[in-house]
Amino acid sequence: MEKVYVIGASNSEIDTLVKHLKEKAKKVLKFDNLFEFRKKITSQSPDVILVADNLKEKKLENLLSSVKELENTRDIPLIGLVTTDDKKIGTRFLRNGASDAIYSPFLLDELQARINLRFEEIQMRQSFTSGEFFFNEAQEKEQGRRTGVFRFFNNIHAEVGNIIINEGRVVHATYGSLIKEDAFLQLACNSDLKFVFNDNHIIKNFSINEGITGLLLEASKLKDEIKKQEIDSSEEIKFLVIDANRVARVLASRLLKSFNYVCKVTSPEEMTVRFMANYAPRVLIVDYSYSEAMLNMLWPDGRKDDDIPVIIYCDDDINDINFSKLGNHEISSVIYKSEFNKNIKSVLQANKVS
């Protein structure tokens, strides 16, 4: 027998719903305040929680937060009951942690179908594997010449990317705006994600044909090199300059090489995650106009201070360069291109690059 907890003020629609649930052999408990709900859930957890939008005790956002923060509500489907004609209420439910929302008049068959779907999602979540084990899983699929799809999910269980393999070889991958090898490398590097593998013997989407082991070696190198490391005075320090302006990037490269640094240049259009993995620079210098897009490619979850230094350089028409954050990314330094020759040494010293 399914246990259903209902939180909401009494009205004809909710009372009728509770009655119909009980008639379907559900064990239903209704609460018109959070205090009684908290007391009950500490001793007995339900299979599903229904939360109505008519409880005046708290704003909807605060109500959902109060329910979701309770330890015993984790992994329990929470479905919103929209009693008003305001169609935005359903969106507010979903934005604040509800698994689903249903509008009045509440049809029992529809509610049961939504509950069943949420139960299936929970079963799938429980089969997730942590991203830290992806290397082992991927090599196993290569050795077994398996065909199917790795599906990757973030911390709120939203699917964010996938890797398609055919007979143990990578034939396609997506992650945000990234595709093919770049998407594979970023997914393989991100141990904060979790994944499931679904066997599928009919694969139609072939955009690449790559060996898994080779790509995993590149991903391992990217994972290591994208983090800031102590630089031995005897080892070469490699720079990468990304700029659509060929003259500007060549001038920057010449100056860096005159300081005995190793330097490569590329345009934003030619820049790839795979290039980053294979070249493994210790410092990035990126033109301001393309900087956020480049950082989104390399650090989908945002660059942090413990990642390799990123120096933004820009034209004089940018009035304020006193910023240390760009979008979701922390920035090491910002300088004008016109002052690059004069200031780059001090900027590098400030970032402990010498």
mmCIF file of C-alpha atoms in Angstrom:
data_model
loop_
_atom_site.group_PDB
_atom_site.id
_atom_site.type_symbol
_atom_site.label_atom_id
_atom_site.label_comp_id
_atom_site.label_asym_id
_atom_site.label_seq_id
_atom_site.Cartn_x
_atom_site.Cartn_y
_atom_site.Cartn_z
ATOM 1 C CA MET A 1 0.000 0.000 0.000
ATOM 2 C CA GLU A 2 1.429 3.379 -1.037
ATOM 3 C CA LYS A 3 1.706 5.993 1.712
ATOM 4 C CA VAL A 4 0.766 9.492 0.568
ATOM 5 C CA TYR A 5 1.272 12.632 2.655
ATOM 6 C CA VAL A 6 -0.744 15.680 1.620
ATOM 7 C CA ILE A 7 0.212 19.181 2.832
ATOM 8 C CA GLY A 8 -2.388 21.870 2.268
ATOM 9 C CA ALA A 9 -5.430 23.682 3.556
ATOM 10 C CA SER A 10 -8.777 21.937 3.169
ATOM 11 C CA ASN A 11 -10.957 22.770 0.197
ATOM 12 C CA SER A 12 -13.405 20.754 -1.856
ATOM 13 C CA GLU A 13 -10.893 19.713 -4.532
ATOM 14 C CA ILE A 14 -8.187 18.558 -2.126
ATOM 15 C CA ASP A 15 -10.672 16.831 0.152
ATOM 16 C CA THR A 16 -12.140 14.982 -2.841
ATOM 17 C CA LEU A 17 -8.642 13.966 -3.972
ATOM 18 C CA VAL A 18 -7.817 12.592 -0.509
ATOM 19 C CA LYS A 19 -11.083 10.647 -0.522
ATOM 20 C CA HIS A 20 -10.391 9.123 -3.947
ATOM 21 C CA LEU A 21 -6.835 8.177 -2.956
ATOM 22 C CA LYS A 22 -8.138 6.328 0.081
ATOM 23 C CA GLU A 23 -10.680 4.531 -2.095
ATOM 24 C CA LYS A 24 -7.750 3.289 -4.212
ATOM 25 C CA ALA A 25 -6.251 1.588 -1.139
ATOM 26 C CA LYS A 26 -3.729 4.342 -0.465
ATOM 27 C CA LYS A 27 -2.707 5.185 3.067
ATOM 28 C CA VAL A 28 -3.249 8.942 3.110
ATOM 29 C CA LEU A 29 -2.333 11.424 5.844
ATOM 30 C CA LYS A 30 -3.241 15.083 5.432
ATOM 31 C CA PHE A 31 -1.499 17.967 7.197
ATOM 32 C CA ASP A 32 -2.672 21.566 7.319
ATOM 33 C CA ASN A 33 0.550 22.780 8.982
ATOM 34 C CA LEU A 34 4.260 22.005 8.715
ATOM 35 C CA PHE A 35 4.703 21.298 12.428
ATOM 36 C CA GLU A 36 2.572 18.155 12.339
ATOM 37 C CA PHE A 37 4.137 17.098 9.044
ATOM 38 C CA ARG A 38 7.672 17.376 10.492
ATOM 39 C CA LYS A 39 6.684 15.348 13.562
ATOM 40 C CA LYS A 40 5.218 12.541 11.489
ATOM 41 C CA ILE A 41 7.935 12.282 8.865
ATOM 42 C CA THR A 42 10.672 11.803 11.481
ATOM 43 C CA SER A 43 9.096 8.463 12.418
ATOM 44 C CA GLN A 44 7.513 7.347 9.152
ATOM 45 C CA SER A 45 8.377 8.339 5.579
ATOM 46 C CA PRO A 46 5.773 8.318 2.808
ATOM 47 C CA ASP A 47 6.185 7.087 -0.752
ATOM 48 C CA VAL A 48 5.085 10.436 -2.205
ATOM 49 C CA ILE A 49 4.369 13.948 -0.890
ATOM 50 C CA LEU A 50 1.646 16.166 -2.364
ATOM 51 C CA VAL A 51 1.970 19.880 -1.579
ATOM 52 C CA ALA A 52 -0.899 22.269 -2.326
ATOM 53 C CA ASP A 53 -0.465 25.934 -3.163
ATOM 54 C CA ASN A 54 -3.151 27.080 -0.699
ATOM 55 C CA LEU A 55 -1.308 26.772 2.614
ATOM 56 C CA LYS A 56 -1.174 30.342 3.961
ATOM 57 C CA GLU A 57 1.413 29.505 6.612
ATOM 58 C CA LYS A 58 4.322 30.162 4.230
ATOM 59 C CA LYS A 59 5.062 31.471 0.762
ATOM 60 C CA LEU A 60 5.225 28.646 -1.755
ATOM 61 C CA GLU A 61 9.015 28.974 -2.177
ATOM 62 C CA ASN A 62 9.605 28.853 1.592
ATOM 63 C CA LEU A 63 7.153 25.997 2.010
ATOM 64 C CA LEU A 64 8.939 23.819 -0.539
ATOM 65 C CA SER A 65 12.331 24.709 0.918
ATOM 66 C CA SER A 66 11.138 23.722 4.409
ATOM 67 C CA VAL A 67 9.904 20.370 3.111
ATOM 68 C CA LYS A 68 12.928 19.587 0.932
ATOM 69 C CA GLU A 69 15.485 20.378 3.636
ATOM 70 C CA LEU A 70 14.167 17.606 5.896
ATOM 71 C CA GLU A 71 16.453 14.581 5.806
ATOM 72 C CA ASN A 72 13.614 12.058 5.488
ATOM 73 C CA THR A 73 12.226 13.714 2.352
ATOM 74 C CA ARG A 74 15.290 12.961 0.215
ATOM 75 C CA ASP A 75 14.493 10.910 -2.884
ATOM 76 C CA ILE A 76 10.753 11.112 -2.157
ATOM 77 C CA PRO A 77 8.742 12.488 -5.112
ATOM 78 C CA LEU A 78 7.178 15.857 -4.272
ATOM 79 C CA ILE A 79 4.261 16.810 -6.519
ATOM 80 C CA GLY A 80 2.623 20.227 -6.460
ATOM 81 C CA LEU A 81 -1.158 20.622 -6.413
ATOM 82 C CA VAL A 82 -2.199 23.805 -8.222
ATOM 83 C CA THR A 83 -5.631 24.868 -6.980
ATOM 84 C CA THR A 84 -5.787 28.306 -8.642
ATOM 85 C CA ASP A 85 -6.113 29.469 -12.248
ATOM 86 C CA ASP A 86 -2.619 30.988 -12.127
ATOM 87 C CA LYS A 87 -0.634 28.951 -14.647
ATOM 88 C CA LYS A 88 2.652 30.300 -13.278
ATOM 89 C CA ILE A 89 2.190 28.380 -10.020
ATOM 90 C CA GLY A 90 3.203 25.120 -11.698
ATOM 91 C CA THR A 91 6.461 26.699 -12.860
ATOM 92 C CA ARG A 92 7.122 28.013 -9.346
ATOM 93 C CA PHE A 93 6.683 24.499 -7.996
ATOM 94 C CA LEU A 94 9.206 23.089 -10.477
ATOM 95 C CA ARG A 95 11.730 25.892 -9.959
ATOM 96 C CA ASN A 96 11.720 25.307 -6.219
ATOM 97 C CA GLY A 97 12.365 21.597 -6.072
ATOM 98 C CA ALA A 98 9.069 19.868 -6.882
ATOM 99 C CA SER A 99 9.347 16.722 -9.007
ATOM 100 C CA ASP A 100 6.138 17.574 -10.854
ATOM 101 C CA ALA A 101 2.952 19.657 -10.658
ATOM 102 C CA ILE A 102 -0.679 18.909 -11.484
ATOM 103 C CA TYR A 103 -3.531 21.370 -12.047
ATOM 104 C CA SER A 104 -7.071 21.158 -10.734
ATOM 105 C CA PRO A 105 -9.448 19.505 -11.290
ATOM 106 C CA PHE A 106 -7.218 16.698 -9.997
ATOM 107 C CA LEU A 107 -7.731 13.545 -12.062
ATOM 108 C CA LEU A 108 -6.707 10.470 -10.119
ATOM 109 C CA ASP A 109 -5.462 8.560 -13.188
ATOM 110 C CA GLU A 110 -3.248 11.469 -14.211
ATOM 111 C CA LEU A 111 -1.846 11.831 -10.694
ATOM 112 C CA GLN A 112 -1.094 8.093 -10.479
ATOM 113 C CA ALA A 113 0.648 8.183 -13.868
ATOM 114 C CA ARG A 114 2.843 11.084 -12.714
ATOM 115 C CA ILE A 115 3.638 9.297 -9.445
ATOM 116 C CA ASN A 116 4.651 6.160 -11.374
ATOM 117 C CA LEU A 117 6.972 8.203 -13.599
ATOM 118 C CA ARG A 118 8.613 9.776 -10.574
ATOM 119 C CA PHE A 119 9.120 6.310 -9.050
ATOM 120 C CA GLU A 120 10.840 5.202 -12.275
ATOM 121 C CA GLU A 121 13.129 8.254 -12.108
ATOM 122 C CA ILE A 122 14.094 7.377 -8.538
ATOM 123 C CA GLN A 123 14.974 3.832 -9.571
ATOM 124 C CA MET A 124 17.157 5.225 -12.343
ATOM 125 C CA ARG A 125 18.878 7.655 -9.947
ATOM 126 C CA GLN A 126 19.652 4.816 -7.605
ATOM 127 C CA SER A 127 21.482 3.085 -10.461
ATOM 128 C CA PHE A 128 23.726 6.097 -11.152
ATOM 129 C CA THR A 129 27.481 5.561 -11.026
ATOM 130 C CA SER A 130 29.767 8.330 -9.801
ATOM 131 C CA GLY A 131 31.780 10.067 -12.514
ATOM 132 C CA GLU A 132 35.028 9.119 -10.775
ATOM 133 C CA PHE A 133 34.489 5.543 -12.026
ATOM 134 C CA PHE A 134 33.894 6.493 -15.666
ATOM 135 C CA PHE A 135 37.436 5.621 -16.811
ATOM 136 C CA ASN A 136 37.049 2.026 -15.587
ATOM 137 C CA GLU A 137 33.540 1.667 -16.993
ATOM 138 C CA ALA A 138 34.532 3.087 -20.374
ATOM 139 C CA GLN A 139 37.527 0.753 -20.711
ATOM 140 C CA GLU A 140 35.325 -2.193 -19.797
ATOM 141 C CA LYS A 141 32.891 -1.253 -22.571
ATOM 142 C CA GLU A 142 35.790 -0.970 -25.038
ATOM 143 C CA GLN A 143 37.179 -4.370 -24.122
ATOM 144 C CA GLY A 144 33.731 -5.950 -24.343
ATOM 145 C CA ARG A 145 33.027 -4.223 -27.678
ATOM 146 C CA ARG A 146 29.724 -2.991 -26.216
ATOM 147 C CA THR A 147 27.242 -0.794 -28.048
ATOM 148 C CA GLY A 148 25.118 1.753 -26.212
ATOM 149 C CA VAL A 149 24.912 5.185 -24.594
ATOM 150 C CA PHE A 150 26.554 6.686 -21.513
ATOM 151 C CA ARG A 151 24.105 9.291 -20.155
ATOM 152 C CA PHE A 152 25.501 11.909 -17.758
ATOM 153 C CA PHE A 153 23.552 13.771 -15.062
ATOM 154 C CA ASN A 154 24.332 16.699 -12.759
ATOM 155 C CA ASN A 155 23.631 17.060 -9.029
ATOM 156 C CA ILE A 156 19.924 17.814 -9.587
ATOM 157 C CA HIS A 157 19.555 14.717 -11.787
ATOM 158 C CA ALA A 158 19.204 16.683 -15.031
ATOM 159 C CA GLU A 159 20.754 15.007 -18.066
ATOM 160 C CA VAL A 160 23.609 17.195 -19.347
ATOM 161 C CA GLY A 161 25.393 15.067 -21.941
ATOM 162 C CA ASN A 162 25.965 11.668 -23.473
ATOM 163 C CA ILE A 163 28.605 9.496 -25.092
ATOM 164 C CA ILE A 164 27.521 7.024 -27.763
ATOM 165 C CA ILE A 165 29.698 3.963 -28.383
ATOM 166 C CA ASN A 166 29.451 1.349 -31.110
ATOM 167 C CA GLU A 167 31.304 -1.948 -30.676
ATOM 168 C CA GLY A 168 33.551 -0.351 -28.080
ATOM 169 C CA ARG A 169 34.428 2.793 -30.060
ATOM 170 C CA VAL A 170 33.198 6.357 -29.505
ATOM 171 C CA VAL A 171 30.996 7.473 -32.394
ATOM 172 C CA HIS A 172 29.379 10.618 -30.937
ATOM 173 C CA ALA A 173 29.260 12.750 -27.787
ATOM 174 C CA THR A 174 27.486 15.901 -26.616
ATOM 175 C CA TYR A 175 27.902 18.117 -23.549
ATOM 176 C CA GLY A 176 26.217 21.510 -23.563
ATOM 177 C CA SER A 177 27.403 23.261 -26.719
ATOM 178 C CA LEU A 178 30.308 20.821 -27.132
ATOM 179 C CA ILE A 179 30.180 17.830 -29.461
ATOM 180 C CA LYS A 180 32.392 14.947 -30.575
ATOM 181 C CA GLU A 181 35.842 14.610 -28.960
ATOM 182 C CA ASP A 182 35.587 17.870 -27.002
ATOM 183 C CA ALA A 183 32.382 16.723 -25.329
ATOM 184 C CA PHE A 184 33.914 13.333 -24.480
ATOM 185 C CA LEU A 185 36.968 14.929 -22.871
ATOM 186 C CA GLN A 186 34.922 17.266 -20.682
ATOM 187 C CA LEU A 187 32.481 14.562 -19.607
ATOM 188 C CA ALA A 188 35.319 12.181 -18.798
ATOM 189 C CA CYS A 189 37.090 14.873 -16.734
ATOM 190 C CA ASN A 190 34.071 15.902 -14.672
ATOM 191 C CA SER A 191 33.946 13.600 -11.651
ATOM 192 C CA ASP A 192 31.087 15.713 -10.196
ATOM 193 C CA LEU A 193 28.740 14.188 -12.768
ATOM 194 C CA LYS A 194 27.150 10.752 -12.521
ATOM 195 C CA PHE A 195 26.203 8.407 -15.314
ATOM 196 C CA VAL A 196 24.262 5.354 -16.429
ATOM 197 C CA PHE A 197 24.980 3.093 -19.382
ATOM 198 C CA ASN A 198 22.128 1.831 -21.547
ATOM 199 C CA ASP A 199 22.755 -0.956 -24.037
ATOM 200 C CA ASN A 200 21.419 -0.133 -27.480
ATOM 201 C CA HIS A 201 22.187 -2.309 -30.486
ATOM 202 C CA ILE A 202 20.918 0.207 -33.045
ATOM 203 C CA ILE A 203 23.182 3.267 -33.181
ATOM 204 C CA LYS A 204 22.387 5.758 -35.945
ATOM 205 C CA ASN A 205 24.409 8.837 -34.959
ATOM 206 C CA PHE A 206 27.998 8.428 -36.200
ATOM 207 C CA SER A 207 30.043 11.645 -36.258
ATOM 208 C CA ILE A 208 33.450 10.289 -35.145
ATOM 209 C CA ASN A 209 35.157 6.922 -34.754
ATOM 210 C CA GLU A 210 37.626 7.040 -31.876
ATOM 211 C CA GLY A 211 39.181 4.491 -29.555
ATOM 212 C CA ILE A 212 38.132 4.909 -25.930
ATOM 213 C CA THR A 213 41.579 4.309 -24.415
ATOM 214 C CA GLY A 214 43.196 7.025 -26.524
ATOM 215 C CA LEU A 215 40.537 9.560 -25.594
ATOM 216 C CA LEU A 216 40.800 8.606 -21.922
ATOM 217 C CA LEU A 217 44.554 9.305 -22.026
ATOM 218 C CA GLU A 218 43.811 12.769 -23.427
ATOM 219 C CA ALA A 219 41.134 13.332 -20.784
ATOM 220 C CA SER A 220 43.549 12.317 -18.038
ATOM 221 C CA LYS A 221 46.121 14.800 -19.324
ATOM 222 C CA LEU A 222 43.501 17.564 -19.558
ATOM 223 C CA LYS A 223 42.302 16.830 -16.023
ATOM 224 C CA ASP A 224 45.828 17.114 -14.650
ATOM 225 C CA GLU A 225 47.020 20.095 -16.643
ATOM 226 C CA ILE A 226 43.969 22.305 -16.279
ATOM 227 C CA LYS A 227 44.699 22.606 -12.546
ATOM 228 C CA LYS A 228 47.314 25.007 -11.204
ATOM 229 C CA GLN A 229 50.534 23.219 -10.267
ATOM 230 C CA GLU A 230 53.843 24.219 -8.774
ATOM 231 C CA ILE A 231 56.159 25.057 -11.655
ATOM 232 C CA ASP A 232 59.674 23.672 -11.464
ATOM 233 C CA SER A 233 62.225 26.282 -12.496
ATOM 234 C CA SER A 234 63.824 23.760 -14.846
ATOM 235 C CA GLU A 235 60.683 22.930 -16.812
ATOM 236 C CA GLU A 236 59.344 24.858 -19.739
ATOM 237 C CA ILE A 237 56.317 27.079 -19.178
ATOM 238 C CA LYS A 238 53.875 26.891 -22.040
ATOM 239 C CA PHE A 239 51.498 29.726 -22.928
ATOM 240 C CA LEU A 240 48.461 29.654 -25.175
ATOM 241 C CA VAL A 241 47.200 32.911 -26.701
ATOM 242 C CA ILE A 242 43.635 32.880 -28.045
ATOM 243 C CA ASP A 243 42.693 35.863 -30.193
ATOM 244 C CA ALA A 244 40.800 36.373 -33.456
ATOM 245 C CA ASN A 245 43.192 39.225 -34.310
ATOM 246 C CA ARG A 246 46.168 37.521 -35.928
ATOM 247 C CA VAL A 247 48.502 40.494 -35.514
ATOM 248 C CA ALA A 248 47.701 40.923 -31.809
ATOM 249 C CA ARG A 249 48.220 37.239 -30.980
ATOM 250 C CA VAL A 250 51.483 37.061 -32.953
ATOM 251 C CA LEU A 251 52.861 40.147 -31.182
ATOM 252 C CA ALA A 252 51.922 38.685 -27.797
ATOM 253 C CA SER A 253 53.568 35.392 -28.733
ATOM 254 C CA ARG A 254 56.796 37.076 -29.855
ATOM 255 C CA LEU A 255 57.090 38.944 -26.580
ATOM 256 C CA LEU A 256 56.503 35.800 -24.506
ATOM 257 C CA LYS A 257 59.050 33.872 -26.575
ATOM 258 C CA SER A 258 61.587 36.676 -25.993
ATOM 259 C CA PHE A 259 61.220 35.849 -22.269
ATOM 260 C CA ASN A 260 62.124 32.215 -23.140
ATOM 261 C CA TYR A 261 58.583 30.932 -22.694
ATOM 262 C CA VAL A 262 57.068 28.405 -25.069
ATOM 263 C CA CYS A 263 54.009 29.829 -26.780
ATOM 264 C CA LYS A 264 51.346 28.812 -29.258
ATOM 265 C CA VAL A 265 48.570 30.936 -30.714
ATOM 266 C CA THR A 266 45.150 30.095 -32.075
ATOM 267 C CA SER A 267 41.897 31.773 -33.024
ATOM 268 C CA PRO A 268 38.648 31.230 -31.082
ATOM 269 C CA GLU A 269 37.194 29.409 -34.090
ATOM 270 C CA GLU A 270 40.059 26.890 -34.121
ATOM 271 C CA MET A 271 40.273 26.429 -30.346
ATOM 272 C CA THR A 272 39.144 23.030 -29.047
ATOM 273 C CA VAL A 273 39.224 21.151 -25.768
ATOM 274 C CA ARG A 274 41.289 18.488 -27.514
ATOM 275 C CA PHE A 275 43.906 21.061 -28.492
ATOM 276 C CA MET A 276 44.048 22.167 -24.856
ATOM 277 C CA ALA A 277 44.511 18.579 -23.677
ATOM 278 C CA ASN A 278 47.310 17.802 -26.130
ATOM 279 C CA TYR A 279 49.237 21.055 -25.787
ATOM 280 C CA ALA A 280 48.673 21.391 -22.000
ATOM 281 C CA PRO A 281 49.553 25.079 -21.491
ATOM 282 C CA ARG A 282 50.367 26.408 -18.043
ATOM 283 C CA VAL A 283 48.901 29.883 -18.734
ATOM 284 C CA LEU A 284 46.069 31.109 -20.975
ATOM 285 C CA ILE A 285 45.934 34.595 -22.466
ATOM 286 C CA VAL A 286 42.534 35.264 -24.026
ATOM 287 C CA ASP A 287 41.090 38.227 -25.896
ATOM 288 C CA TYR A 288 38.250 39.796 -23.912
ATOM 289 C CA SER A 289 35.730 39.577 -26.773
ATOM 290 C CA TYR A 290 35.822 35.783 -26.808
ATOM 291 C CA SER A 291 36.940 35.081 -23.268
ATOM 292 C CA GLU A 292 33.656 33.946 -21.711
ATOM 293 C CA ALA A 293 32.913 31.559 -24.581
ATOM 294 C CA MET A 294 36.420 30.073 -24.344
ATOM 295 C CA LEU A 295 36.188 29.669 -20.576
ATOM 296 C CA ASN A 296 32.751 28.061 -20.898
ATOM 297 C CA MET A 297 34.304 25.526 -23.253
ATOM 298 C CA LEU A 298 37.216 24.684 -20.953
ATOM 299 C CA TRP A 299 35.466 25.005 -17.580
ATOM 300 C CA PRO A 300 31.740 24.223 -18.050
ATOM 301 C CA ASP A 301 31.188 24.502 -14.288
ATOM 302 C CA GLY A 302 33.217 27.698 -13.932
ATOM 303 C CA ARG A 303 36.935 28.379 -13.583
ATOM 304 C CA LYS A 304 38.222 28.592 -9.997
ATOM 305 C CA ASP A 305 41.321 30.081 -8.430
ATOM 306 C CA ASP A 306 43.061 26.712 -8.250
ATOM 307 C CA ASP A 307 42.887 26.277 -12.036
ATOM 308 C CA ILE A 308 45.697 27.413 -14.329
ATOM 309 C CA PRO A 309 46.051 31.203 -14.630
ATOM 310 C CA VAL A 310 43.804 32.946 -17.146
ATOM 311 C CA ILE A 311 44.828 36.439 -18.214
ATOM 312 C CA ILE A 312 42.318 38.495 -20.165
ATOM 313 C CA TYR A 313 43.735 41.145 -22.460
ATOM 314 C CA CYS A 314 41.578 43.711 -24.182
ATOM 315 C CA ASP A 315 41.473 46.810 -26.374
ATOM 316 C CA ASP A 316 41.407 50.313 -24.904
ATOM 317 C CA ASP A 317 37.690 50.723 -25.593
ATOM 318 C CA ILE A 318 36.953 48.587 -22.512
ATOM 319 C CA ASN A 319 36.628 51.288 -19.864
ATOM 320 C CA ASP A 320 36.798 49.227 -16.689
ATOM 321 C CA ILE A 321 39.235 46.335 -16.373
ATOM 322 C CA ASN A 322 38.996 46.093 -12.590
ATOM 323 C CA PHE A 323 37.087 42.822 -12.499
ATOM 324 C CA SER A 324 38.057 39.412 -11.185
ATOM 325 C CA LYS A 325 34.991 37.471 -12.360
ATOM 326 C CA LEU A 326 33.534 36.951 -15.800
ATOM 327 C CA GLY A 327 30.221 35.140 -15.880
ATOM 328 C CA ASN A 328 30.755 31.997 -13.836
ATOM 329 C CA HIS A 329 34.545 32.220 -14.023
ATOM 330 C CA GLU A 330 37.205 33.644 -11.734
ATOM 331 C CA ILE A 331 39.853 35.610 -13.635
ATOM 332 C CA SER A 332 43.527 35.829 -12.681
ATOM 333 C CA SER A 333 44.272 39.244 -14.236
ATOM 334 C CA VAL A 334 43.057 41.729 -16.847
ATOM 335 C CA ILE A 335 45.360 44.029 -18.849
ATOM 336 C CA TYR A 336 45.127 46.265 -21.895
ATOM 337 C CA LYS A 337 46.752 45.064 -25.121
ATOM 338 C CA SER A 338 48.399 48.475 -25.483
ATOM 339 C CA GLU A 339 50.158 47.908 -22.144
ATOM 340 C CA PHE A 340 50.942 44.224 -22.664
ATOM 341 C CA ASN A 341 54.677 44.772 -23.270
ATOM 342 C CA LYS A 342 55.009 46.928 -20.186
ATOM 343 C CA ASN A 343 52.820 45.023 -17.719
ATOM 344 C CA ILE A 344 52.887 41.327 -18.610
ATOM 345 C CA LYS A 345 55.990 40.564 -16.504
ATOM 346 C CA SER A 346 54.463 42.010 -13.340
ATOM 347 C CA VAL A 347 51.160 40.251 -14.051
ATOM 348 C CA LEU A 348 52.956 36.912 -14.408
ATOM 349 C CA GLN A 349 54.877 37.490 -11.191
ATOM 350 C CA ALA A 350 51.634 38.315 -9.367
ATOM 351 C CA ASN A 351 50.284 34.955 -10.574
ATOM 352 C CA LYS A 352 53.486 33.154 -9.551
ATOM 353 C CA VAL A 353 54.540 32.456 -13.129
ATOM 354 C CA SER A 354 58.211 33.143 -13.691
#
